[in-house]
């Protein structure tokens, strides 16, 4: 029994991975074409950074980075390289894109991961609270605040956060990943990073916190009307037990779906957050790469973030299977 | 007036060497914006690379605020009477950061081999050079083909950085792994670079100039957002804000903070001037009357006061105020919308919409484009702003695909180095946003610029350049906006930071922190 | 209809939202009457603080432009971008969803792969790239927002169509020999319209947010005054002139809030059974 269930899950994962690989390849090709359609010759940009230029210099740069080849040759080479896990070389940063991404990825994962956790935990908690006191003032308060957060632009929230907590109150550092040159190690360093993380993670998580709390509330209220909950009530189970075992568990299903979708949004939102907070992650790297026409880096960021979304979706899928017994039985 | 006076006093105070004795030790925290692509100054010479690596590498000369040469790796020099032979005597006891001895061979290799291949601006200087030789380990001789007026202005660290021959000879310069750990002769050694975060330089204990540098280490912080950079100064994370680190709107607030000094000195060598490219080839801007109308229509004082925080001077023509041979008799054109309207009419303008491609270097430049658009709308000229990023802007200019575009360029103190390149017809070439992009072509102007560059006699040069300025100011190939003021903001306790016309680019050699 | 209005009215939020939106639309429409000329005109000295007289009730900006005028004209742009980009998203999403849901099988598979593709690429990042490539203008921004926001529409429509497809009246229509386009357009879609309307009202809101985010990064249309642009431009002076980023920010929050409130009430009024979809 256990074995077959496991086999089923494994098959599902394999099928999904195969599909994901196709999607990933399509993303690679489409992005490649899209990005190369952009006006702006990377050689000219690089030359521009040198502050002066002449034909010799431009030709040298083009040859060095293979920009003198026809587009389909460049595409072919790129796809071939990626299949060998080689994401190419960054024109501007003078290092392999893979290394560059690995340098920056931890910061983004930390930021998005914290934002995800914060929004999910606080959002669901607020939603449960509101649902259990539906119609009371605390419900009204939570719902109103959620509605406001939901309507607030992320960058605006971030700026106002900096203004209030860093400039006026001086509680939190306004930007950065850690105190540079502090020489902190171990716990001290972790605390330092956590302090820097607070504002970015909160402002990035704000929107989804609102989404989760609204969704949890609505979902809980809906499930509470279903027959099996009424039965449980009739059986005389305590309110807390019903809420936890019956309502919340079922109400979580749509939230799990949404959480999977959020992953992709977070990476995009990271562009804004990382810019405002000078967070050294891949979101900022992407925006810089775009303005510098550093194609390989840009493609690499898309590749990695798409891969992240796929992994998140896969995890969502698995969790879904655990939370919802019906899917597992299928 | 008061503001100007204050600025003058402030700059005087900052430039004058402090009277107290320097003390050794301490760390400087500096903003670097944007993050340089590389610190190998022989390969990359953009502004941030020069600012950091100018303290790792050295040139043969430095320049004071009046642009007179000062010793650096060369302790003395002579120019022959015919202006064809330049002899440099090098400092003794100089070693590279890896311990190898430095000699005249390194200079010859740098100039003749390395930079000839990698440095477009220096390559233009090399066109005038016949030979570079090292008669002995302490002497380098440059022989010129013909006299070149500004030759002695070409030896600062950004124009001609000296790179180690023993590391680069016979290698592919661009891919040499040593590029990631630059080795120079300068007062600071490269220590660490955490990309996207900071660059750390440490004191070179074996520096040839005994006793210097005073600082133990210099951290260059990468902070991509201008507002965050201002906050970094306020909260004490950085102590030095090079020009351009923070938005102009923020300068007044930041400079009013306690223990804060501001200077506009340290940029004389570069003398940046901003202007509006006018496409002289096609459309309404091909007409001289129309171009003159534009210059009359721009409210340059308003632009300076509200966008550039009152910093800088309204230029009287194509020569920046700090550039040699600027004709001080010329007066800037006044803001005169009525005259502009009349000239627009006279030019036969039929309401075509002009494409304005603004330089995408931050908020100030976007606001500038908006003000230009409105100024021109007020005299009946229709403008549409095409916004692009740096790559797109470069492309528009390189392909001459624009009607109006904003920019600023360095003049390197001498018209032959930094002015003529934007006006001589030999420099009309697609593919670069830094040459004669506007397509102005006038044989008389070409000849006069040639005369000015081809002699070392100051009087002859002045005569030629006076004549050039008269012609250009009348023809308005570009609409000159501003000789830009470049404020360096720092804690007052950081002393002797800006002591030369190159400013921060090699400023940490002398800098020290008062306890 | 009367029934609908009755149910809509039952939700206080919906009424508040409607009133808010009406006020915002009115100001936007009347902008040329309220503030003759154009919002770019430099009318006073820079940085006049708000509430210092009736002439510039909301103050002036970095180069002396009237903030109130900017807000009024900006409302036109924000609303227009929100509306048109939502229409664009619907124009892509509805056909894709309808075809996938109606035909199922391979077509469904293919279309859903495409949808998945667009959901896998981080949407904001894709929008940035599209705008940068086609150069920032109101057209490229609208297009980019439309392109990144259609997948949810497709999924919603597909789900609706799939369940409607099983209904008896559709089977009957097929047996009657009605053409497939006729069935989809006349029989199925009209019955799926309620959830689409609800979703569309929420999409306008998120499109306005997206537009402001693009402008914040400097990717707005430089020839049009929009709220997003105003905040982007004000961000560097946030500490000298708080009002420059506050007022447009409030305008965005109010508009988005109004649209959300309306969307929710619509949801309650149109399809109570679907209230779960609300997010």
CSV table of C-alpha atoms in Angstrom, one decimal, chain A residues 39-42 44-58 60 62 64 91-95 100 103-104 159 162 166-167 173-182 196 274-280 284 288 290-293, chain B residues 27 29 34-38 43-48 117-121 123 174-175 179-180 193 195-198 219 221-225 227-229 231-232 234-235 237 361 389-392 394-395 398 412 421 429-434:
chain,number,residue,atom,x,y,z
A,39,UNK,CA,17.9,47.9,-29.1
A,40,UNK,CA,21.3,48.5,-27.7
A,41,UNK,CA,24.5,46.8,-28.7
A,42,UNK,CA,26.3,45.3,-25.7
A,44,UNK,CA,28.6,49.8,-27.5
A,45,UNK,CA,27.5,49.8,-23.9
A,46,UNK,CA,30.8,48.3,-22.7
A,47,UNK,CA,32.7,50.7,-24.8
A,48,UNK,CA,30.6,53.5,-23.4
A,49,UNK,CA,31.6,52.5,-19.9
A,50,UNK,CA,35.2,52.8,-20.9
A,51,UNK,CA,34.4,56.5,-21.6
A,52,UNK,CA,35.8,56.5,-25.1
A,53,UNK,CA,35.7,54.2,-28.0
A,54,UNK,CA,36.8,53.6,-31.6
A,55,UNK,CA,36.2,50.9,-34.2
A,56,UNK,CA,39.1,48.8,-33.2
A,57,UNK,CA,37.9,48.6,-29.7
A,58,UNK,CA,34.3,47.7,-30.7
A,60,UNK,CA,37.6,43.5,-30.3
A,62,UNK,CA,32.3,41.9,-30.4
A,64,UNK,CA,35.6,38.5,-27.7
A,91,UNK,CA,30.3,40.6,-20.3
A,92,UNK,CA,30.4,43.1,-17.6
A,93,UNK,CA,31.2,41.4,-14.4
A,94,UNK,CA,34.1,39.4,-15.9
A,95,UNK,CA,33.1,36.1,-14.3
A,100,UNK,CA,27.7,35.2,-10.2
A,103,UNK,CA,27.0,34.4,-5.3
A,104,UNK,CA,23.7,36.3,-5.4
A,159,UNK,CA,10.0,53.7,1.1
A,162,UNK,CA,12.6,53.3,5.6
A,166,UNK,CA,15.3,54.0,9.8
A,167,UNK,CA,15.3,57.7,9.5
A,173,UNK,CA,19.3,49.7,9.3
A,174,UNK,CA,18.0,51.3,6.1
A,175,UNK,CA,19.6,49.1,3.6
A,176,UNK,CA,22.3,46.4,3.0
A,177,UNK,CA,22.7,42.8,3.8
A,178,UNK,CA,24.9,43.1,6.8
A,179,UNK,CA,27.2,45.7,8.5
A,180,UNK,CA,30.2,45.8,6.2
A,181,UNK,CA,33.5,45.3,7.8
A,182,UNK,CA,32.1,44.6,11.2
A,196,UNK,CA,19.0,44.1,7.9
A,274,UNK,CA,16.4,44.7,-3.6
A,275,UNK,CA,16.7,48.0,-5.4
A,276,UNK,CA,15.3,50.1,-2.6
A,277,UNK,CA,17.2,48.2,0.1
A,278,UNK,CA,20.4,47.6,-1.8
A,279,UNK,CA,20.0,43.9,-1.2
A,280,UNK,CA,22.7,42.0,-3.1
A,284,UNK,CA,18.9,43.7,-8.6
A,288,UNK,CA,21.4,45.9,-13.7
A,290,UNK,CA,19.1,44.6,-18.3
A,291,UNK,CA,20.3,48.1,-18.5
A,292,UNK,CA,23.8,47.0,-19.3
A,293,UNK,CA,22.6,44.5,-21.9
B,27,UNK,CA,39.7,53.6,7.7
B,29,UNK,CA,34.4,54.5,3.9
B,34,UNK,CA,28.0,52.4,-10.1
B,35,UNK,CA,30.0,49.3,-9.3
B,36,UNK,CA,33.0,49.3,-11.6
B,37,UNK,CA,33.2,46.4,-14.1
B,38,UNK,CA,36.8,45.8,-13.3
B,43,UNK,CA,41.5,47.7,-19.5
B,44,UNK,CA,38.6,49.7,-18.0
B,45,UNK,CA,38.7,53.5,-17.5
B,46,UNK,CA,35.2,54.4,-16.6
B,47,UNK,CA,34.7,56.9,-13.8
B,48,UNK,CA,34.1,54.5,-10.9
B,117,UNK,CA,45.9,47.7,-27.5
B,118,UNK,CA,43.3,48.5,-24.8
B,119,UNK,CA,42.9,52.2,-24.3
B,120,UNK,CA,41.0,54.1,-27.0
B,121,UNK,CA,41.6,57.6,-25.6
B,123,UNK,CA,45.6,55.4,-28.6
B,174,UNK,CA,41.8,40.8,-21.4
B,175,UNK,CA,41.7,37.3,-19.9
B,179,UNK,CA,43.0,41.2,-13.7
B,180,UNK,CA,40.9,40.1,-10.7
B,193,UNK,CA,36.0,42.6,-3.7
B,195,UNK,CA,30.6,41.9,-5.8
B,196,UNK,CA,27.5,44.0,-5.3
B,197,UNK,CA,28.7,44.9,-1.8
B,198,UNK,CA,32.1,46.4,-1.3
B,219,UNK,CA,36.3,50.5,1.8
B,221,UNK,CA,30.6,50.6,-0.7
B,222,UNK,CA,28.3,49.6,-3.5
B,223,UNK,CA,24.9,51.0,-2.8
B,224,UNK,CA,22.7,51.1,-6.0
B,225,UNK,CA,20.0,53.5,-4.8
B,227,UNK,CA,18.4,57.8,-1.5
B,228,UNK,CA,20.1,54.9,0.3
B,229,UNK,CA,23.5,56.4,-0.3
B,231,UNK,CA,21.1,57.6,4.3
B,232,UNK,CA,24.4,55.7,4.5
B,234,UNK,CA,23.6,60.2,7.6
B,235,UNK,CA,23.8,57.0,9.6
B,237,UNK,CA,28.2,54.0,7.4
B,361,UNK,CA,21.8,58.8,-15.7
B,389,UNK,CA,18.1,52.9,-20.7
B,390,UNK,CA,21.9,53.4,-21.0
B,391,UNK,CA,22.2,50.8,-23.7
B,392,UNK,CA,19.4,52.3,-25.8
B,394,UNK,CA,24.1,54.9,-26.5
B,395,UNK,CA,22.5,53.1,-29.5
B,398,UNK,CA,25.8,56.0,-32.1
B,412,UNK,CA,40.5,67.0,-19.8
B,421,UNK,CA,36.6,65.6,-30.6
B,429,UNK,CA,31.7,58.3,-37.3
B,430,UNK,CA,28.8,56.1,-36.5
B,431,UNK,CA,29.2,53.7,-33.6
B,432,UNK,CA,30.3,56.0,-30.8
B,433,UNK,CA,28.2,58.3,-28.5
B,434,UNK,CA,31.3,60.4,-27.6
